[in-house]
Amino acid sequence: MNQHNNIDRRAFLGMTGVAAGTTLAGAATGKTPLGSNSLAPGDDHRGVACISSGNGRPATSKAYEMIMAGRDPVDAVVAGVNIVESDPNDMSVGYGGLPNEEGVVQLDSCVMHGPTHKAGAVACIEDIKNPASVALFVLKRTDHVMIVGRGAKQFALAHGFKAEDLLNDRARKAWLRWKENSNPNDDWLNAEQMDFDPNEGREGAMGPIPFTYGTINCSGVDANGDLASVTTTSGLSYKIPGRVGDSPIVGAGMFCDNAVGAAGATGRGEAVIQNCGAFSIVREMENGLSPTEACLAVMKRIADRTKQKRLLNERGEPNFGVTLYALRKDGAYGSALMRGRGNFAVTTSAGTRHEACASLFG
Ligand code: GLY
């Protein structure tokens, strides 16, 4: 039995479990069980596929095109996310990403290559807008897995990356607005405290803006079943300088096992790290769950293991967002989020589109 047949059989066994009423979505919501039906069409897909978080349509499109042209999936997914990293309008990654509490953009990324099982990562890197490419250099050109901070920047410069200021005007103004609203007793005045029109010479209103965990994960599989995955981010906005989230942690924000599949995460990185998110998704697929069910299983584990009251709502459910993504070796794929509606990007032979994520708490 070849690998693809093996995975299909495991997936079938997993779906049988779902049909028997053990569905995780149903367990959380009391709603109709989620099986391998039209709610999760990706579970039935086979063949070349690239998937990403919802902000990754250009990434999956580019990665798919490169894979179809015969390029290694690891080069393809990194080239894909480079587009989003370089986009000044995406405030969650790379250039234009939201900074830390001191107004400094610090970026995290990791990448993994299925066939060699090699990984590369950078964390807290400053002034380099494509950390995913630096992570790929760590993977290809060093015997290490992770380089952080000043060392990561020096490593990038040694490989010809250019240093540049990543804090564009839009992100700087958002940071300033956060700073002016974060402490009513400090000397940075917010809109109500000012004697002058706070919007004069500025774009938009001056209300406080929430913290964000914006990130992009992108995974790809080629016609041989070879996989790669990458995650890249500017991390939690206005974070404590030096804070590292899940995105550069192999096994948390991204993991790839060429015998099984690849997975990634976006959202509250602390919760993903504490539950070994991406690694756990891949293991759930190895144990027979479909990609969507594997994402839901790990989401449920994250929910069940959230104990701090300040992180729970009145129903005892996590009050934060996490979205998980899974791509199996045979081309099946899926995604799940904690609650509400959301979508993820997919490119297959049917084109590039958004598909709906399954939702643990509906
Ligand atoms: N998931 C992105 C972060 O927490 O930094």
GROMACS .gro file of C-alpha atoms and ligand atoms in nm:
model
  367
    1MET     CA    1   0.000   0.000   0.000
    2ASN     CA    2   0.151   0.334  -0.094
    3GLN     CA    3   0.157   0.638   0.130
    4HIS     CA    4  -0.147   0.803  -0.030
    5ASN     CA    5  -0.361   0.492   0.015
    6ASN     CA    6  -0.239   0.464   0.371
    7ILE     CA    7  -0.346   0.821   0.448
    8ASP     CA    8  -0.682   0.769   0.277
    9ARG     CA    9  -0.748   0.467   0.496
   10ARG     CA   10  -0.658   0.658   0.811
   11ALA     CA   11  -0.877   0.946   0.703
   12PHE     CA   12  -1.161   0.704   0.641
   13LEU     CA   13  -1.119   0.561   0.990
   14GLY     CA   14  -1.124   0.913   1.131
   15MET     CA   15  -1.440   0.998   0.942
   16THR     CA   16  -1.603   0.678   1.064
   17GLY     CA   17  -1.538   0.800   1.417
   18VAL     CA   18  -1.705   1.129   1.329
   19ALA     CA   19  -2.007   0.955   1.183
   20ALA     CA   20  -2.037   0.753   1.504
   21GLY     CA   21  -2.109   1.076   1.688
   22THR     CA   22  -1.770   1.165   1.830
   23THR     CA   23  -1.744   1.480   1.626
   24LEU     CA   24  -1.552   1.757   1.799
   25ALA     CA   25  -1.750   2.040   1.646
   26GLY     CA   26  -2.067   1.881   1.767
   27ALA     CA   27  -1.920   1.819   2.111
   28ALA     CA   28  -1.843   2.189   2.147
   29THR     CA   29  -2.154   2.340   1.996
   30GLY     CA   30  -2.428   2.080   2.024
   31LYS     CA   31  -2.483   2.137   1.653
   32THR     CA   32  -2.497   1.894   1.364
   33PRO     CA   33  -2.177   1.688   1.344
   34LEU     CA   34  -1.918   1.807   1.098
   35GLY     CA   35  -1.814   1.520   0.872
   36SER     CA   36  -1.644   1.498   0.535
   37ASN     CA   37  -1.935   1.676   0.372
   38SER     CA   38  -1.998   2.008   0.203
   39LEU     CA   39  -1.914   2.197   0.524
   40ALA     CA   40  -1.553   2.093   0.478
   41PRO     CA   41  -1.500   2.032   0.107
   42GLY     CA   42  -1.122   2.045   0.144
   43ASP     CA   43  -1.120   1.713   0.330
   44ASP     CA   44  -1.217   1.545   0.001
   45HIS     CA   45  -0.964   1.723  -0.218
   46ARG     CA   46  -0.670   1.530  -0.361
   47GLY     CA   47  -0.361   1.651  -0.546
   48VAL     CA   48  -0.156   1.970  -0.561
   49ALA     CA   49  -0.282   2.236  -0.321
   50CYS     CA   50  -0.167   2.548  -0.138
   51ILE     CA   51  -0.354   2.686   0.160
   52SER     CA   52  -0.306   2.994   0.373
   53SER     CA   53  -0.467   3.222   0.627
   54GLY     CA   54  -0.736   3.451   0.484
   55ASN     CA   55  -0.485   3.728   0.405
   56GLY     CA   56  -0.287   3.488   0.184
   57ARG     CA   57  -0.466   3.470  -0.149
   58PRO     CA   58  -0.166   3.618  -0.336
   59ALA     CA   59   0.057   3.375  -0.145
   60THR     CA   60  -0.132   3.057  -0.235
   61SER     CA   61  -0.168   3.171  -0.594
   62LYS     CA   62   0.206   3.236  -0.629
   63ALA     CA   63   0.307   2.918  -0.445
   64TYR     CA   64   0.075   2.703  -0.657
   65GLU     CA   65   0.207   2.857  -0.978
   66MET     CA   66   0.567   2.784  -0.872
   67ILE     CA   67   0.487   2.427  -0.764
   68MET     CA   68   0.317   2.361  -1.098
   69ALA     CA   69   0.631   2.499  -1.267
   70GLY     CA   70   0.835   2.232  -1.086
   71ARG     CA   71   0.981   2.443  -0.806
   72ASP     CA   72   1.042   2.297  -0.461
   73PRO     CA   73   0.739   2.359  -0.235
   74VAL     CA   74   0.962   2.528   0.024
   75ASP     CA   75   1.076   2.793  -0.225
   76ALA     CA   76   0.719   2.827  -0.347
   77VAL     CA   77   0.553   2.891  -0.009
   78VAL     CA   78   0.825   3.137   0.096
   79ALA     CA   79   0.793   3.329  -0.233
   80GLY     CA   80   0.418   3.332  -0.170
   81VAL     CA   81   0.434   3.487   0.177
   82ASN     CA   82   0.705   3.731   0.062
   83ILE     CA   83   0.427   3.908  -0.134
   84VAL     CA   84   0.227   3.968   0.183
   85GLU     CA   85   0.537   4.056   0.388
   86SER     CA   86   0.623   4.328   0.136
   87ASP     CA   87   0.268   4.467   0.118
   88PRO     CA   88   0.257   4.798   0.313
   89ASN     CA   89  -0.119   4.762   0.357
   90ASP     CA   90  -0.098   4.433   0.549
   91MET     CA   91  -0.030   4.546   0.907
   92SER     CA   92   0.022   4.194   1.039
   93VAL     CA   93   0.349   4.095   0.874
   94GLY     CA   94   0.675   4.233   0.737
   95TYR     CA   95   0.693   4.591   0.609
   96GLY     CA   96   0.412   4.799   0.760
   97GLY     CA   97   0.354   4.546   1.040
   98LEU     CA   98   0.240   4.687   1.375
   99PRO     CA   99   0.535   4.754   1.610
  100ASN     CA  100   0.608   4.664   1.972
  101GLU     CA  101   0.525   4.900   2.260
  102GLU     CA  102   0.833   5.109   2.183
  103GLY     CA  103   0.735   5.158   1.818
  104VAL     CA  104   0.992   4.908   1.685
  105VAL     CA  105   0.882   4.643   1.434
  106GLN     CA  106   1.011   4.299   1.542
  107LEU     CA  107   0.936   4.007   1.311
  108ASP     CA  108   0.914   3.628   1.361
  109SER     CA  109   0.910   3.346   1.106
  110CYS     CA  110   0.978   2.977   1.061
  111VAL     CA  111   0.978   2.745   0.762
  112MET     CA  112   1.000   2.368   0.720
  113HIS     CA  113   1.086   2.144   0.423
  114GLY     CA  114   0.912   1.808   0.423
  115PRO     CA  115   1.155   1.594   0.218
  116THR     CA  116   1.461   1.682   0.430
  117HIS     CA  117   1.269   1.747   0.756
  118LYS     CA  118   1.484   2.060   0.795
  119ALA     CA  119   1.357   2.376   0.959
  120GLY     CA  120   1.475   2.736   0.980
  121ALA     CA  121   1.353   3.021   1.198
  122VAL     CA  122   1.423   3.379   1.298
  123ALA     CA  123   1.269   3.563   1.593
  124CYS     CA  124   1.269   3.928   1.698
  125ILE     CA  125   1.447   4.028   1.380
  126GLU     CA  126   1.444   4.404   1.308
  127ASP     CA  127   1.482   4.607   0.985
  128ILE     CA  128   1.454   4.313   0.744
  129LYS     CA  129   1.118   4.301   0.569
  130ASN     CA  130   1.119   3.937   0.453
  131PRO     CA  131   1.193   3.726   0.764
  132ALA     CA  132   1.053   3.415   0.591
  133SER     CA  133   1.337   3.436   0.338
  134VAL     CA  134   1.590   3.478   0.620
  135ALA     CA  135   1.440   3.170   0.790
  136LEU     CA  136   1.485   2.983   0.462
  137PHE     CA  137   1.854   3.083   0.458
  138VAL     CA  138   1.884   2.947   0.814
  139LEU     CA  139   1.729   2.622   0.688
  140LYS     CA  140   1.944   2.593   0.376
  141ARG     CA  141   2.275   2.752   0.473
  142THR     CA  142   2.332   2.673   0.841
  143ASP     CA  143   2.338   2.376   1.072
  144HIS     CA  144   2.101   2.562   1.309
  145VAL     CA  145   1.725   2.591   1.335
  146MET     CA  146   1.674   2.932   1.498
  147ILE     CA  147   1.862   3.262   1.508
  148VAL     CA  148   1.719   3.556   1.704
  149GLY     CA  149   1.749   3.933   1.749
  150ARG     CA  150   2.069   4.109   1.651
  151GLY     CA  151   2.227   3.782   1.537
  152ALA     CA  152   1.939   3.723   1.297
  153LYS     CA  153   1.977   4.068   1.146
  154GLN     CA  154   2.356   4.026   1.112
  155PHE     CA  155   2.295   3.687   0.947
  156ALA     CA  156   2.048   3.844   0.703
  157LEU     CA  157   2.289   4.127   0.617
  158ALA     CA  158   2.563   3.870   0.558
  159HIS     CA  159   2.336   3.710   0.299
  160GLY     CA  160   2.271   4.037   0.120
  161PHE     CA  161   1.937   4.141   0.271
  162LYS     CA  162   1.899   4.519   0.294
  163ALA     CA  163   1.824   4.691   0.626
  164GLU     CA  164   1.532   4.934   0.609
  165ASP     CA  165   1.289   5.107   0.842
  166LEU     CA  166   0.983   4.881   0.852
  167LEU     CA  167   0.760   5.125   1.043
  168ASN     CA  168   0.558   5.292   0.770
  169ASP     CA  169   0.336   5.595   0.837
  170ARG     CA  170   0.017   5.392   0.873
  171ALA     CA  171   0.163   5.161   1.139
  172ARG     CA  172   0.337   5.453   1.315
  173LYS     CA  173   0.004   5.641   1.343
  174ALA     CA  174  -0.173   5.329   1.472
  175TRP     CA  175   0.100   5.282   1.735
  176LEU     CA  176   0.079   5.649   1.837
  177ARG     CA  177  -0.296   5.619   1.876
  178TRP     CA  178  -0.249   5.311   2.095
  179LYS     CA  179   0.015   5.490   2.303
  180GLU     CA  180  -0.205   5.799   2.355
  181ASN     CA  181  -0.495   5.579   2.465
  182SER     CA  182  -0.318   5.317   2.674
  183ASN     CA  183  -0.271   5.510   3.000
  184PRO     CA  184  -0.501   5.800   3.099
  185ASN     CA  185  -0.250   5.917   3.360
  186ASP     CA  186   0.062   5.950   3.147
  187ASP     CA  187   0.178   6.252   2.946
  188TRP     CA  188   0.061   6.119   2.607
  189LEU     CA  189  -0.283   6.279   2.570
  190ASN     CA  190  -0.569   6.097   2.402
  191ALA     CA  191  -0.848   6.254   2.195
  192GLU     CA  192  -1.060   6.357   2.495
  193GLN     CA  193  -0.765   6.501   2.686
  194MET     CA  194  -0.637   6.722   2.406
  195ASP     CA  195  -0.721   7.093   2.376
  196PHE     CA  196  -0.678   7.070   1.998
  197ASP     CA  197  -0.858   6.883   1.721
  198PRO     CA  198  -0.680   6.545   1.738
  199ASN     CA  199  -0.768   6.461   1.378
  200GLU     CA  200  -0.603   6.766   1.229
  201GLY     CA  201  -0.337   6.653   0.988
  202ARG     CA  202  -0.414   6.287   1.057
  203GLU     CA  203  -0.593   6.011   0.874
  204GLY     CA  204  -0.911   5.879   1.030
  205ALA     CA  205  -1.054   5.893   1.379
  206MET     CA  206  -0.852   5.871   1.702
  207GLY     CA  207  -1.029   5.590   1.889
  208PRO     CA  208  -0.826   5.317   2.057
  209ILE     CA  209  -0.749   5.017   1.838
  210PRO     CA  210  -0.742   4.662   1.970
  211PHE     CA  211  -0.436   4.440   1.994
  212THR     CA  212  -0.392   4.217   1.691
  213TYR     CA  213  -0.211   3.889   1.635
  214GLY     CA  214  -0.212   3.907   1.254
  215THR     CA  215   0.005   3.648   1.086
  216ILE     CA  216   0.028   3.448   0.764
  217ASN     CA  217   0.079   3.070   0.742
  218CYS     CA  218   0.110   2.904   0.400
  219SER     CA  219   0.150   2.532   0.323
  220GLY     CA  220   0.191   2.361  -0.011
  221VAL     CA  221   0.201   2.006  -0.146
  222ASP     CA  222   0.321   1.903  -0.490
  223ALA     CA  223   0.220   1.614  -0.716
  224ASN     CA  224   0.470   1.382  -0.544
  225GLY     CA  225   0.318   1.451  -0.203
  226ASP     CA  226   0.618   1.659  -0.096
  227LEU     CA  227   0.526   1.932   0.151
  228ALA     CA  228   0.648   2.261   0.290
  229SER     CA  229   0.506   2.518   0.527
  230VAL     CA  230   0.598   2.868   0.644
  231THR     CA  231   0.461   3.116   0.897
  232THR     CA  232   0.560   3.482   0.923
  233THR     CA  233   0.436   3.770   1.138
  234SER     CA  234   0.499   4.102   1.308
  235GLY     CA  235   0.345   3.930   1.611
  236LEU     CA  236   0.124   4.073   1.879
  237SER     CA  237   0.085   4.446   1.823
  238TYR     CA  238   0.239   4.671   2.091
  239LYS     CA  239   0.398   4.368   2.259
  240ILE     CA  240   0.666   4.386   2.527
  241PRO     CA  241   0.995   4.426   2.336
  242GLY     CA  242   1.151   4.086   2.283
  243ARG     CA  243   0.822   3.895   2.309
  244VAL     CA  244   0.822   3.593   2.077
  245GLY     CA  245   0.496   3.431   1.970
  246ASP     CA  246   0.422   3.097   1.810
  247SER     CA  247   0.511   3.195   1.453
  248PRO     CA  248   0.886   3.119   1.471
  249ILE     CA  249   0.842   2.813   1.694
  250VAL     CA  250   0.863   2.489   1.497
  251GLY     CA  251   0.576   2.270   1.616
  252ALA     CA  252   0.370   2.566   1.740
  253GLY     CA  253   0.301   2.819   1.461
  254MET     CA  254   0.406   2.574   1.189
  255PHE     CA  255   0.503   2.210   1.145
  256CYS     CA  256   0.557   1.981   0.850
  257ASP     CA  257   0.603   1.604   0.839
  258ASN     CA  258   0.647   1.472   0.488
  259ALA     CA  259   0.495   1.136   0.585
  260VAL     CA  260   0.171   1.299   0.698
  261GLY     CA  261   0.105   1.667   0.630
  262ALA     CA  262   0.168   2.026   0.727
  263ALA     CA  263  -0.008   2.263   0.964
  264GLY     CA  264   0.002   2.619   1.089
  265ALA     CA  265  -0.166   2.867   1.318
  266THR     CA  266  -0.259   3.233   1.344
  267GLY     CA  267  -0.403   3.419   1.642
  268ARG     CA  268  -0.304   3.417   2.009
  269GLY     CA  269   0.044   3.267   1.994
  270GLU     CA  270   0.071   3.199   2.367
  271ALA     CA  271  -0.220   2.953   2.347
  272VAL     CA  272  -0.075   2.786   2.038
  273ILE     CA  273   0.269   2.744   2.199
  274GLN     CA  274   0.123   2.599   2.519
  275ASN     CA  275  -0.058   2.332   2.316
  276CYS     CA  276   0.213   2.257   2.055
  277GLY     CA  277  -0.052   2.359   1.800
  278ALA     CA  278   0.086   2.274   1.456
  279PHE     CA  279   0.266   1.959   1.575
  280SER     CA  280  -0.054   1.837   1.740
  281ILE     CA  281  -0.258   1.891   1.423
  282VAL     CA  282  -0.014   1.681   1.219
  283ARG     CA  283  -0.023   1.407   1.482
  284GLU     CA  284  -0.406   1.414   1.480
  285MET     CA  285  -0.398   1.365   1.101
  286GLU     CA  286  -0.151   1.079   1.143
  287ASN     CA  287  -0.396   0.920   1.385
  288GLY     CA  288  -0.672   0.932   1.125
  289LEU     CA  289  -0.859   1.260   1.160
  290SER     CA  290  -0.930   1.457   0.845
  291PRO     CA  291  -0.757   1.798   0.822
  292THR     CA  292  -1.068   1.985   0.938
  293GLU     CA  293  -1.128   1.744   1.225
  294ALA     CA  294  -0.760   1.763   1.324
  295CYS     CA  295  -0.786   2.144   1.344
  296LEU     CA  296  -1.105   2.117   1.551
  297ALA     CA  297  -0.949   1.858   1.782
  298VAL     CA  298  -0.654   2.083   1.859
  299MET     CA  299  -0.880   2.387   1.891
  300LYS     CA  300  -1.084   2.197   2.147
  301ARG     CA  301  -0.766   2.106   2.336
  302ILE     CA  302  -0.667   2.475   2.340
  303ALA     CA  303  -1.013   2.564   2.472
  304ASP     CA  304  -1.010   2.289   2.736
  305ARG     CA  305  -0.662   2.389   2.856
  306THR     CA  306  -0.740   2.759   2.892
  307LYS     CA  307  -0.763   2.809   3.267
  308GLN     CA  308  -0.701   3.178   3.336
  309LYS     CA  309  -1.026   3.362   3.412
  310ARG     CA  310  -0.919   3.676   3.223
  311LEU     CA  311  -0.897   3.462   2.907
  312LEU     CA  312  -1.248   3.315   2.941
  313ASN     CA  313  -1.588   3.458   2.854
  314GLU     CA  314  -1.907   3.420   3.061
  315ARG     CA  315  -1.961   3.070   2.915
  316GLY     CA  316  -1.614   2.959   3.018
  317GLU     CA  317  -1.489   2.959   2.657
  318PRO     CA  318  -1.166   3.126   2.546
  319ASN     CA  319  -1.229   3.492   2.467
  320PHE     CA  320  -0.939   3.511   2.220
  321GLY     CA  321  -0.901   3.412   1.857
  322VAL     CA  322  -0.696   3.131   1.708
  323THR     CA  323  -0.724   2.988   1.357
  324LEU     CA  324  -0.562   2.658   1.258
  325TYR     CA  325  -0.476   2.527   0.909
  326ALA     CA  326  -0.395   2.174   0.790
  327LEU     CA  327  -0.281   2.025   0.460
  328ARG     CA  328  -0.246   1.649   0.426
  329LYS     CA  329   0.009   1.474   0.206
  330ASP     CA  330  -0.259   1.359  -0.038
  331GLY     CA  331  -0.392   1.714  -0.090
  332ALA     CA  332  -0.683   1.712   0.156
  333TYR     CA  333  -0.698   2.037   0.353
  334GLY     CA  334  -0.900   2.218   0.617
  335SER     CA  335  -0.910   2.497   0.873
  336ALA     CA  336  -1.090   2.581   1.196
  337LEU     CA  337  -1.126   2.887   1.415
  338MET     CA  338  -1.230   2.933   1.775
  339ARG     CA  339  -1.567   3.096   1.707
  340GLY     CA  340  -1.764   3.296   1.454
  341ARG     CA  341  -1.702   3.309   1.084
  342GLY     CA  342  -1.376   3.331   0.899
  343ASN     CA  343  -1.213   3.205   0.587
  344PHE     CA  344  -0.884   3.078   0.458
  345ALA     CA  345  -0.719   3.101   0.117
  346VAL     CA  346  -0.688   2.798  -0.111
  347THR     CA  347  -0.537   2.743  -0.454
  348THR     CA  348  -0.592   2.415  -0.639
  349SER     CA  349  -0.656   2.324  -1.003
  350ALA     CA  350  -0.998   2.485  -0.946
  351GLY     CA  351  -0.832   2.824  -0.893
  352THR     CA  352  -0.775   3.059  -0.599
  353ARG     CA  353  -1.058   3.137  -0.360
  354HIS     CA  354  -1.157   3.176   0.001
  355GLU     CA  355  -1.325   2.886   0.180
  356ALA     CA  356  -1.504   2.895   0.516
  357CYS     CA  357  -1.320   2.775   0.828
  358ALA     CA  358  -1.500   2.530   1.056
  359SER     CA  359  -1.583   2.692   1.390
  360LEU     CA  360  -1.545   2.523   1.731
  361PHE     CA  361  -1.796   2.736   1.917
  362GLY     CA  362  -2.012   2.829   1.617
  363GLY     N1  363   0.037   3.422   1.615
  363GLY     C1  364   0.116   3.536   1.613
  363GLY     C2  365   0.168   3.574   1.745
  363GLY     O1  366   0.108   3.542   1.846
  363GLY     O2  367   0.270   3.640   1.749
   0.00000   0.00000   0.00000
